[in-house]
Coordinates of C-alpha atoms in Angstrom, one line a residue:
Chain A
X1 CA 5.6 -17.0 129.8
X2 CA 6.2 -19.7 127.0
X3 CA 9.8 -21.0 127.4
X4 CA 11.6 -19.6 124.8
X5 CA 13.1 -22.5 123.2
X6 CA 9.1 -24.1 122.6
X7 CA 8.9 -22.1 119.0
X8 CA 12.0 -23.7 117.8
X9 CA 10.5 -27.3 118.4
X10 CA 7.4 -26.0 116.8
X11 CA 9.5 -24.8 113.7
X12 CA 11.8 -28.0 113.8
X13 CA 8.8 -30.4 114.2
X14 CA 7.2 -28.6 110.6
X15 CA 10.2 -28.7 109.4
X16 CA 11.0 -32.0 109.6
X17 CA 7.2 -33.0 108.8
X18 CA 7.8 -31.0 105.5
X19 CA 11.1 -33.0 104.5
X20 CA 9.0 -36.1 105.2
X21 CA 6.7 -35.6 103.2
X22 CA 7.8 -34.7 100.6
X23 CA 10.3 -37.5 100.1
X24 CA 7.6 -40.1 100.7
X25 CA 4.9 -38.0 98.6
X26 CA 6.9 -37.6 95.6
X27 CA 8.6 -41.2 96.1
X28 CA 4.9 -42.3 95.3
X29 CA 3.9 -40.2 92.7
X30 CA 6.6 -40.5 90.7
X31 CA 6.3 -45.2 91.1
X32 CA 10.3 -45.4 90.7
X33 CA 10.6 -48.1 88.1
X34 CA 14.5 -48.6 88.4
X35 CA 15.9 -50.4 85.0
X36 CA 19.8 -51.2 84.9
X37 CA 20.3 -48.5 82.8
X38 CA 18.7 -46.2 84.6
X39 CA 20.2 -46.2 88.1
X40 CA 23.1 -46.8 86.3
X41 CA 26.0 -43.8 87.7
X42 CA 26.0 -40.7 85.8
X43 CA 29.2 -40.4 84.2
X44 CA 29.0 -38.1 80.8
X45 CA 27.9 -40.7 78.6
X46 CA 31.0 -43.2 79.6
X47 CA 30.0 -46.8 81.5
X48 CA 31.7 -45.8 85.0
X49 CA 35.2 -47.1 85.6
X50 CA 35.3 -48.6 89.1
X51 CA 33.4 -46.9 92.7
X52 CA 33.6 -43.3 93.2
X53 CA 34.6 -43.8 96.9
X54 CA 39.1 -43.7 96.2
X55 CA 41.2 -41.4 97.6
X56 CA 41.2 -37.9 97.5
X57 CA 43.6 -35.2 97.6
X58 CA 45.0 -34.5 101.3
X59 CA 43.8 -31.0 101.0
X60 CA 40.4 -31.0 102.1
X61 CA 41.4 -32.6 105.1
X62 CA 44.0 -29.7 106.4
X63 CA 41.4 -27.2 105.1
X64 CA 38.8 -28.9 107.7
X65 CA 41.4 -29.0 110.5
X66 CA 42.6 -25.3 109.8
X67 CA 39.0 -24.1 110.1
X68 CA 37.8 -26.4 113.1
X69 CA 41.1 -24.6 114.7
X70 CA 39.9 -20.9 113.9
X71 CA 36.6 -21.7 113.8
X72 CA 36.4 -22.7 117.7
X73 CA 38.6 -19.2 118.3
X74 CA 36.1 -17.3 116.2
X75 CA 33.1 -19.0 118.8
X76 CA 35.9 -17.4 121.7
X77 CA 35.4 -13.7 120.5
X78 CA 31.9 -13.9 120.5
X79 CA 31.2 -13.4 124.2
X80 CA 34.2 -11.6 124.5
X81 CA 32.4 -9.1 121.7
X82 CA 29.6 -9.3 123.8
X83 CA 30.9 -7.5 127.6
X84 CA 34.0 -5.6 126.0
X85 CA 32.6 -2.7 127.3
X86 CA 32.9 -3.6 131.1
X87 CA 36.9 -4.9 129.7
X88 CA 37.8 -1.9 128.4
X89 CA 42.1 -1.5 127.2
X90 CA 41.8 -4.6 129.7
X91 CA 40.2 -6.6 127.5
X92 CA 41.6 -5.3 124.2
X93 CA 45.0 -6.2 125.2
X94 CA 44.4 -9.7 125.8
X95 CA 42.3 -10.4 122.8
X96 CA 45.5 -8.8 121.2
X97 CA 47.6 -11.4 122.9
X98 CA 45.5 -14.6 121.7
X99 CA 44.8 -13.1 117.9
X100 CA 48.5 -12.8 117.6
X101 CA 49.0 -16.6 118.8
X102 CA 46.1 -17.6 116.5
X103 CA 47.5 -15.4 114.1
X104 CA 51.3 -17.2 114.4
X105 CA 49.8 -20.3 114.0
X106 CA 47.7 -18.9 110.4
X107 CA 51.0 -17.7 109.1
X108 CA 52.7 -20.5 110.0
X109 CA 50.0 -22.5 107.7
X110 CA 49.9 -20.0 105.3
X111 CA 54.3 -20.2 104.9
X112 CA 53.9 -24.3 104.7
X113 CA 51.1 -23.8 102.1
X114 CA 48.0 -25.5 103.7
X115 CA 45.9 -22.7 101.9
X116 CA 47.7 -22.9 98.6
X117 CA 45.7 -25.6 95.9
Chain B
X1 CA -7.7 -19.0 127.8
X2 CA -4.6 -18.8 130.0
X3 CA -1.8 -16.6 129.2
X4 CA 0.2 -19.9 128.2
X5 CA -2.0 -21.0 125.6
X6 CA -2.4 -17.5 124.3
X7 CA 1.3 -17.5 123.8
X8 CA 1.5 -20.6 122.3
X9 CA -1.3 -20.0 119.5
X10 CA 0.9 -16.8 118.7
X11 CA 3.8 -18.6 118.2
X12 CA 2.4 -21.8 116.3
X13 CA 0.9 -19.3 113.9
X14 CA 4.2 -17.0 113.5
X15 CA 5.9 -20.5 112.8
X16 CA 3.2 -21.5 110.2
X17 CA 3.4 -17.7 108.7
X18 CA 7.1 -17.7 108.7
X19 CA 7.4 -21.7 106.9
X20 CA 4.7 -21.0 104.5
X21 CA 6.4 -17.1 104.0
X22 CA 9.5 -18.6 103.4
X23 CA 8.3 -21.4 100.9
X24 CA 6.4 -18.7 99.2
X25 CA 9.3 -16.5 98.7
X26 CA 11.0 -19.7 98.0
X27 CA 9.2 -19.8 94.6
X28 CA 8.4 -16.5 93.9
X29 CA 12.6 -16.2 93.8
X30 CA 13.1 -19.5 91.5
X31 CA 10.6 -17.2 88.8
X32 CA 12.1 -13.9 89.2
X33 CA 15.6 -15.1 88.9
X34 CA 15.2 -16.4 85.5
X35 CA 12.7 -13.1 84.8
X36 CA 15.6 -11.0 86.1
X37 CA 18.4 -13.3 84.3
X38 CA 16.9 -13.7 81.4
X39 CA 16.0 -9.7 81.0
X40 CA 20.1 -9.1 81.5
X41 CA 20.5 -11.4 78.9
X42 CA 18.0 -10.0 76.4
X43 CA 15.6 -13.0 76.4
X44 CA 12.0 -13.0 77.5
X45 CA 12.5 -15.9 80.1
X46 CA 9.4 -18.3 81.4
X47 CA 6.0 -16.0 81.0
X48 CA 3.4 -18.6 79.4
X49 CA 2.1 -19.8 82.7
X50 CA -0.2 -17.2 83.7
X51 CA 0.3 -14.1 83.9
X52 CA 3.8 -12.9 83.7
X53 CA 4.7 -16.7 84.2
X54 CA 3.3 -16.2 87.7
X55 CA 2.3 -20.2 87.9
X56 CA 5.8 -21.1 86.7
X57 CA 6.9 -22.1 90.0
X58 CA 3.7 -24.1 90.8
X59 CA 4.1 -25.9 87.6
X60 CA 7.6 -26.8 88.3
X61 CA 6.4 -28.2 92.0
X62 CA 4.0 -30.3 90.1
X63 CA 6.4 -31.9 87.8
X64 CA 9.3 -32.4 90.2
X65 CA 6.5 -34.3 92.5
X66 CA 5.7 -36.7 90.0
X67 CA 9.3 -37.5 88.4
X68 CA 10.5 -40.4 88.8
X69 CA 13.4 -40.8 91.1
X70 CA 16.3 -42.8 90.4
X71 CA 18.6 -43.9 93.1
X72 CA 22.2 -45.0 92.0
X73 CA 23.4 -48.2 91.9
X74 CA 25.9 -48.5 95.0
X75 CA 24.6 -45.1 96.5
X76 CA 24.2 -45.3 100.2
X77 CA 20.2 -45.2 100.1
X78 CA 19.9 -43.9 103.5
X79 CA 22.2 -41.0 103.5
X80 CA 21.1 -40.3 99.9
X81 CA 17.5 -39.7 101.3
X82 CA 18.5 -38.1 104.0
X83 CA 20.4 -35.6 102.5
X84 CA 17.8 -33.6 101.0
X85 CA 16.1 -33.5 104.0
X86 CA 19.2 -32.2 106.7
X87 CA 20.3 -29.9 104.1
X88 CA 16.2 -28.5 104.2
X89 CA 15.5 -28.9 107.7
X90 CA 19.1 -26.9 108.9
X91 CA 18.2 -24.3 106.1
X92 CA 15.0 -24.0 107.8
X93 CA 16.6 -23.7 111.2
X94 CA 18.5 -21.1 110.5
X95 CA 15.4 -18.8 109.9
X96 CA 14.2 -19.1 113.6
X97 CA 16.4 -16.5 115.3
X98 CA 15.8 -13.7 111.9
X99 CA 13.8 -10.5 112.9
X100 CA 11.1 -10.2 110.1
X101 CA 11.3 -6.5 110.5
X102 CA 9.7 -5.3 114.1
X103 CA 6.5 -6.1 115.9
X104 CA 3.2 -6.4 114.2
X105 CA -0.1 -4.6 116.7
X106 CA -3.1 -6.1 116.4
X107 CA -5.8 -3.8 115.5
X108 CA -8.3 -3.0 118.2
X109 CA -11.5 -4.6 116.2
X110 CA -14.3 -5.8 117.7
X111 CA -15.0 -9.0 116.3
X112 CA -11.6 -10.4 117.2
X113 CA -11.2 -12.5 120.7
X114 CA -10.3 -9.9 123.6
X115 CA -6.9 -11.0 124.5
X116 CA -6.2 -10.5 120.5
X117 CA -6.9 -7.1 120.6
X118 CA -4.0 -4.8 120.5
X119 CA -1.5 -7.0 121.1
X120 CA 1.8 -7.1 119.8
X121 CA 3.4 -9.7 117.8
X122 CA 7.3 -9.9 117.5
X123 CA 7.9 -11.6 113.6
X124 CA 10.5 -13.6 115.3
X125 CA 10.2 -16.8 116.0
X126 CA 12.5 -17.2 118.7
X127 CA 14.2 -14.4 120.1
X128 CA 16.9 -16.6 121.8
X129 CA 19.5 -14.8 124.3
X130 CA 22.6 -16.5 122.4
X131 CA 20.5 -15.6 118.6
X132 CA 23.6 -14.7 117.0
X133 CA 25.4 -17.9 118.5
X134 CA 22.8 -20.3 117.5
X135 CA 23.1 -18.9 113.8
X136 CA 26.6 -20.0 113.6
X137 CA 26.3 -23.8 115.1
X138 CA 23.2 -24.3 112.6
X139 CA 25.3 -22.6 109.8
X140 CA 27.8 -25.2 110.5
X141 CA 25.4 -28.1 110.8
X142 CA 24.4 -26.9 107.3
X143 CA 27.0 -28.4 105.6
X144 CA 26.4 -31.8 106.3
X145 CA 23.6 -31.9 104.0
X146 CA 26.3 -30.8 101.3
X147 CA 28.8 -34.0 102.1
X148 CA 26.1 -36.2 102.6
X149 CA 24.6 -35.7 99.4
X150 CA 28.1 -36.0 97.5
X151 CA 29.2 -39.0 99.7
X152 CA 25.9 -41.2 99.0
X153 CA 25.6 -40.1 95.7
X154 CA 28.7 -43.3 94.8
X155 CA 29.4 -40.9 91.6
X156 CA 32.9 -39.0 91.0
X157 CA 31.7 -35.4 90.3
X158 CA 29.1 -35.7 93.0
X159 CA 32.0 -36.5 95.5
X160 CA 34.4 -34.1 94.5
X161 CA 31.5 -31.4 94.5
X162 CA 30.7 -32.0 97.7
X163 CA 34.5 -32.3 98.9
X164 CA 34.6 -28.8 97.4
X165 CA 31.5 -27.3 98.5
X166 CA 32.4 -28.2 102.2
X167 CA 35.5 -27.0 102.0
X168 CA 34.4 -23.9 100.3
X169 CA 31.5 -23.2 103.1
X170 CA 34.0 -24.1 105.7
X171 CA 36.3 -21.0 104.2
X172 CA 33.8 -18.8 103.8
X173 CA 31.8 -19.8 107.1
X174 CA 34.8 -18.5 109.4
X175 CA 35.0 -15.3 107.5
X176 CA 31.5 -14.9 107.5
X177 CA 31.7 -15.6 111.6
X178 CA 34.0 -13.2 111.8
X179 CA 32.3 -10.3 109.9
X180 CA 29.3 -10.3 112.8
X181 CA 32.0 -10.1 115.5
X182 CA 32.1 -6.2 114.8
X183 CA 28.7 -5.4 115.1
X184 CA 28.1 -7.1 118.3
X185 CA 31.3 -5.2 119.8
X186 CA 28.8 -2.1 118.5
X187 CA 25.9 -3.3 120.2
X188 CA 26.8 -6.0 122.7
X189 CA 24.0 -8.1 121.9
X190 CA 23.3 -11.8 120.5
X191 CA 19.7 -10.5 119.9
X192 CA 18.5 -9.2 116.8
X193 CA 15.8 -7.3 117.9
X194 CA 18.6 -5.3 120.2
X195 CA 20.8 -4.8 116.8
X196 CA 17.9 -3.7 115.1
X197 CA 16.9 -0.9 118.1
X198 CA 20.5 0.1 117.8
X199 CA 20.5 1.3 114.6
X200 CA 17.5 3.6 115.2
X201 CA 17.3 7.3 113.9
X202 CA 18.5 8.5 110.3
X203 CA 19.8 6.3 108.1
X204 CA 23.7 7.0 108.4
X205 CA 23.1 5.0 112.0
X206 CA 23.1 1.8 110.1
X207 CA 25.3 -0.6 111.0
X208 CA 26.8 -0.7 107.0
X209 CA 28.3 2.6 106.8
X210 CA 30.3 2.7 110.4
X211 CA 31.5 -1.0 109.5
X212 CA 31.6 -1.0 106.1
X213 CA 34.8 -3.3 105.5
X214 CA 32.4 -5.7 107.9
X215 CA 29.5 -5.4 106.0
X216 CA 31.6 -5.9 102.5
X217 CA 33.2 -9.3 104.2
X218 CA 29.8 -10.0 105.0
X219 CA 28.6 -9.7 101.6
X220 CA 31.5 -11.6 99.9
X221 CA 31.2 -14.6 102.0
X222 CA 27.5 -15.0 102.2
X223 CA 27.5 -15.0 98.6
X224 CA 30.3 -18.0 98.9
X225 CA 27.9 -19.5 102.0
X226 CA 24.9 -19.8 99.7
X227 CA 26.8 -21.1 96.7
X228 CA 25.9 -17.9 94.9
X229 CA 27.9 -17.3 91.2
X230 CA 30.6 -16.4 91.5
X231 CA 31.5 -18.9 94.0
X232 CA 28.9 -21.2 92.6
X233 CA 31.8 -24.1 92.2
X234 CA 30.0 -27.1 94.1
X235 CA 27.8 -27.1 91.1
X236 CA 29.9 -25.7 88.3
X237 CA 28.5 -27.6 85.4
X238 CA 31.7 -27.3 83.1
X239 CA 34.1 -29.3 85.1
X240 CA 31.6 -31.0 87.5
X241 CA 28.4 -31.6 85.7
X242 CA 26.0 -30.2 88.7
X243 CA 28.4 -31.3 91.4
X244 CA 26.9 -32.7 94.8
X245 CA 23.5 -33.1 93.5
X246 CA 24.5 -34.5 90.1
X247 CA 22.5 -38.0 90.7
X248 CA 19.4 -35.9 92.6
X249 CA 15.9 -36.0 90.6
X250 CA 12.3 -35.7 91.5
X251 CA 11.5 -33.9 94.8
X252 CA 14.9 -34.5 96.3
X253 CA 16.6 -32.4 94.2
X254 CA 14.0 -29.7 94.8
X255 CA 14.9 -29.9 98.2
X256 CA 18.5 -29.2 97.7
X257 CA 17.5 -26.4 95.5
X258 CA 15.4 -25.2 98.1
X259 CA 18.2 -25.8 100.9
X260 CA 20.3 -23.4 98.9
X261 CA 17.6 -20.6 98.1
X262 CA 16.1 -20.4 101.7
X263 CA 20.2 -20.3 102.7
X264 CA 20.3 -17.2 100.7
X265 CA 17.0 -15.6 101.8
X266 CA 18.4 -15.9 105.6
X267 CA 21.9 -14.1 104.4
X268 CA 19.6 -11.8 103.3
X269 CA 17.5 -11.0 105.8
X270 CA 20.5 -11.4 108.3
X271 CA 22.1 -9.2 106.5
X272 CA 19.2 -6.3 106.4
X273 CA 18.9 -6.7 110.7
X274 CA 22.5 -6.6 111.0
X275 CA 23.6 -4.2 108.8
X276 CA 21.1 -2.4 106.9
X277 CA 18.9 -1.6 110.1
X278 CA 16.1 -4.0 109.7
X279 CA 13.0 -2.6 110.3
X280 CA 14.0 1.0 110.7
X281 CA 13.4 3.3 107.1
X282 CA 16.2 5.6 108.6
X283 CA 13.8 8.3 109.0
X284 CA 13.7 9.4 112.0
X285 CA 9.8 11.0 111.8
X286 CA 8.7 7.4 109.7
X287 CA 9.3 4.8 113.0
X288 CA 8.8 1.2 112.3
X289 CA 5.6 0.9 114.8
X290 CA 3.9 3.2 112.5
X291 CA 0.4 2.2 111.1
X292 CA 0.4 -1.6 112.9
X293 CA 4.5 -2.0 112.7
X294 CA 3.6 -2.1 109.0
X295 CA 5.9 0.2 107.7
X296 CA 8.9 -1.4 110.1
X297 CA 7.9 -5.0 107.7
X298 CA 7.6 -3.2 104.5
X299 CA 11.3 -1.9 104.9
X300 CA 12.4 -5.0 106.1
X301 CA 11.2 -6.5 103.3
X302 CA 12.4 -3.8 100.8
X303 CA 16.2 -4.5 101.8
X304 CA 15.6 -8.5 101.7
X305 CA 14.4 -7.4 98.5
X306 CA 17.5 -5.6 97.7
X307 CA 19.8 -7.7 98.4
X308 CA 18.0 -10.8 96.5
X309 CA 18.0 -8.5 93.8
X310 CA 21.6 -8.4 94.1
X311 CA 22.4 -11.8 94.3
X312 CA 20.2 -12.4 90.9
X313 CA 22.0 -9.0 88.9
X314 CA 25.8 -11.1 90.5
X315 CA 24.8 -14.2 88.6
X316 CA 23.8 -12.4 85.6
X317 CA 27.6 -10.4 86.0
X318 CA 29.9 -12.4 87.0
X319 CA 32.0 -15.1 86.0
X320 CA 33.0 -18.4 88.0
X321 CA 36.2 -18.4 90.2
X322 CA 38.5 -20.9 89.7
X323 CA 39.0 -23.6 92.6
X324 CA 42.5 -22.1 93.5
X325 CA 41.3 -18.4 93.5
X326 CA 38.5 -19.0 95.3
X327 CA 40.3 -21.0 98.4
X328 CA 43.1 -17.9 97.8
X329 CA 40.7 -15.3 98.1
X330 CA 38.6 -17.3 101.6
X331 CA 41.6 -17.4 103.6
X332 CA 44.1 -15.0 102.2
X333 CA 42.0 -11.8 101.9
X334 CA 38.8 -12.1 103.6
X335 CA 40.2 -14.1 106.8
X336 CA 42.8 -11.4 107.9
X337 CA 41.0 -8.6 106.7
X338 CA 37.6 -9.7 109.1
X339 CA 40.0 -10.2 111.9
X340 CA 42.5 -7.4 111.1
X341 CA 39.3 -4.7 111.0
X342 CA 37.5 -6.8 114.6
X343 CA 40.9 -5.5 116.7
X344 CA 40.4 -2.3 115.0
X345 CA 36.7 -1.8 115.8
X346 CA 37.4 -3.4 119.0
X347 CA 40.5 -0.2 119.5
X348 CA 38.0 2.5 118.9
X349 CA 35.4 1.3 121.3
X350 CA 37.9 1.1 123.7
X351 CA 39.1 4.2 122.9
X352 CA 35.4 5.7 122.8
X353 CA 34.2 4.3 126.2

């Protein structure tokens, strides 16, 4: 038997073989001859007013942590999903238990408005 | 030839079938959206190059090769080249664990090699014990092309597009994650093959109609996951030019186009194993083995079909969100109505057993 895992190298290594080439191929076809003008930043017409790299609403960071939080929970109920049937009213109870912790700690970010913008 | 060898020439050429599948697809969609766009909006649409514009896509591949690239001034070169290239390669990833609709049989002819001869090929490419699981991480990995691109790109819209496209896929990921968590509570499996199988018989088995509120969540935020209209906003060209890949040209930008369409043929075909039975017509007297396993691929491919279909007819519909209704919508509607309706599938399988 063929381990299991040996098609996914086989996909990954054309994969990443396509991406290669196709970066280096059209990077010499198309002889980039880079004026001033033309790398310059594309900003609607206007010369660019300083880097694009300054601070940025506080937002996206909360959003991240608030979905790293429910998003490691969400990777909990998949094996759970997977032998609920030998858990039974066992197993529903306590995945009632920890969606009602996970669930305080979503309201409580919902009442502080982490998910308003 | 030993066994091992055998298996590995299988799966080399399902691999090369499945990539070059894909990439054909890939282009065939990039045509028939505009065909199907610009019929909704009473235009004729690209059909000079060949017949029906069947070359279009070709063409297109032939000019984006030899563009010019330009690379910003003050862009992180090496992140900006390597954008292109994670976002394509996770896209890519992603399609390993897909059942392309059943199990092909090799005809019993005589002129192929002996150990050829009536055997059966699974169109999978892996069929991994934690499938569904290994979905998810590479579903995560796929946004780094998205920040990288906006990050390297040193230009404001680019930033804030990808700033908003992360935290948009981020949403919409969990929700997504979510809306499998009900059918594998049906069928206990990370496999698709086994989700397929257990949505056998008529039609009214599939997994769609029993979880429906599932299958709706499902749609919603797979739309959102592939940066489909209406939740198109990484690249929504009013406020943000073309967002994250504002300062992409040439092949690179191709790439990140074909990142996002290859994203949406997975949801697709995910979505048709998971929900809309896969491979089985939902006939009970038509089986998907029947005549090679061809039939079992032909209405595979019919749903893919369908719900690419669907995604073109949304963008000719529907509007853009806004930003605010959009974030509103991830985690105020679709959030606690996936979880709400997994303890509720979870109660009647309880109750059931």
């Amino acid at each position: 038997m063929l381990p299991v895992y040996v098609p996914i190298l086989i996909l990954a290594v054309v994969a990443i073989g396509f991406a290669a080439f196709t970066i280096v191929a059209s990077h010499l076809l198309g002889q980039p001859r880079p004026t001033d003008a033309k790398s310059a930043v594309y900003e609607c017409g206007m010369p660019a007013i300083g880097t694009a790299r300054e601070r940025f609403p506080i937002k996206f960071y909360l959003v991240c942590m608030i979905f790293i939080l429910l998003d490691v929970d969400a990777a909990f109920l998949y094996p759970w999903a997977l032998i609920y049937p030998q858990l039974g009213w066992f197993g529903f109870v306590e995945m009632l238990v920890f969606m009602t912790l996970l669930g305080g700690g979503f309201a409580y970010a919902w009442k502080v408005g982490a998910l308003d913008w | 030839m030993s066994p091992l060898i055998q298996d590995l020439i299988e799966k080399a050429v399902v691999v090369l079938v499945v990539f070059g599948g894909l990439l054909g697809v890939f282009s065939l969609c990039t045509l028939i959206e505009r065909r199907v766009l610009a019929f909704m909006q009473f235009r004729l649409g690209p059909n000079r190059t060949g017949p029906q514009g069947l070359f279009q896509p070709v063409a297109d591949g032939i000019k984006l090769f030899f563009k010019e690239e330009f690379i910003p001034a003050g862009a992180n070169k090496l992140l900006f080249v390597l954008a292109p290239a994670v976002a394509v390669v996770t896209a890519f990833m992603s399609t390993a664990i897909v059942s392309y609709g059943g199990a092909l049989t090799v005809p019993a002819l005589s002129f192929l090699p002996e150990w050829l001869q009536g055997r059966v090929i699974e169109l999978q490419i892996a069929d991994l014990d934690v499938g569904i699981l290994y979905l998810f991480a590479l579903s995560s990995l796929g946004v780094y092309g998205v920040v990288m691109a906006g990050w390297a790109s040193n230009n404001k819209y680019a930033l804030v597009g990808g700033l908003r496209s992360s935290a948009q896929m981020f949403s919409y990921e969990l929700a997504l994650g979510l809306s499998w968590v009900p059918v594998i509570l049906v069928t206990n499996s990370f496999r698709l093959p086994e989700i397929v199988a257990g949505q056998a018989g008529w039609f009214w088995n599939w997994n769609c109609f029993a979880l429906f509120p599932a299958f709706l969540v499902y749609v919603v935020a797979g739309t959102a996951e592939a940066n489909r209209t209406p939740f198109d906003l990484p690249e929504a060209e009013t406020e943000l030019v073309a967002g994250f890949h504002t300062e992409y040209s040439s092949m690179k930008f191709a790439l990140l186009q074909m990142a996002e369409y290859v994203n949406m043929i997975t949801i697709s075909a995910l979505g048709a194993n998971m929900f809309l039975g896969g491979a089985n017509t939902g006939l009970p007297f038509l089986p998907p083995t029947a005549a090679f396993g061809l039939v079992g691929f032909l209405a595979f491919a019919a749903k893919v079909a369908g719900f690419l279909f669907f995604f073109f007819w949304l963008r000719g519909t529907l509007p853009r969100f806004r930003y605010d209704q959009l974030m509103h919508f991830g985690w105020k509607v679709l959030v606690p109505v996936a979880a709400c309706f997994i303890l509720v599938v979870a109660g009647v399988v309880a109750a059931l057993a």
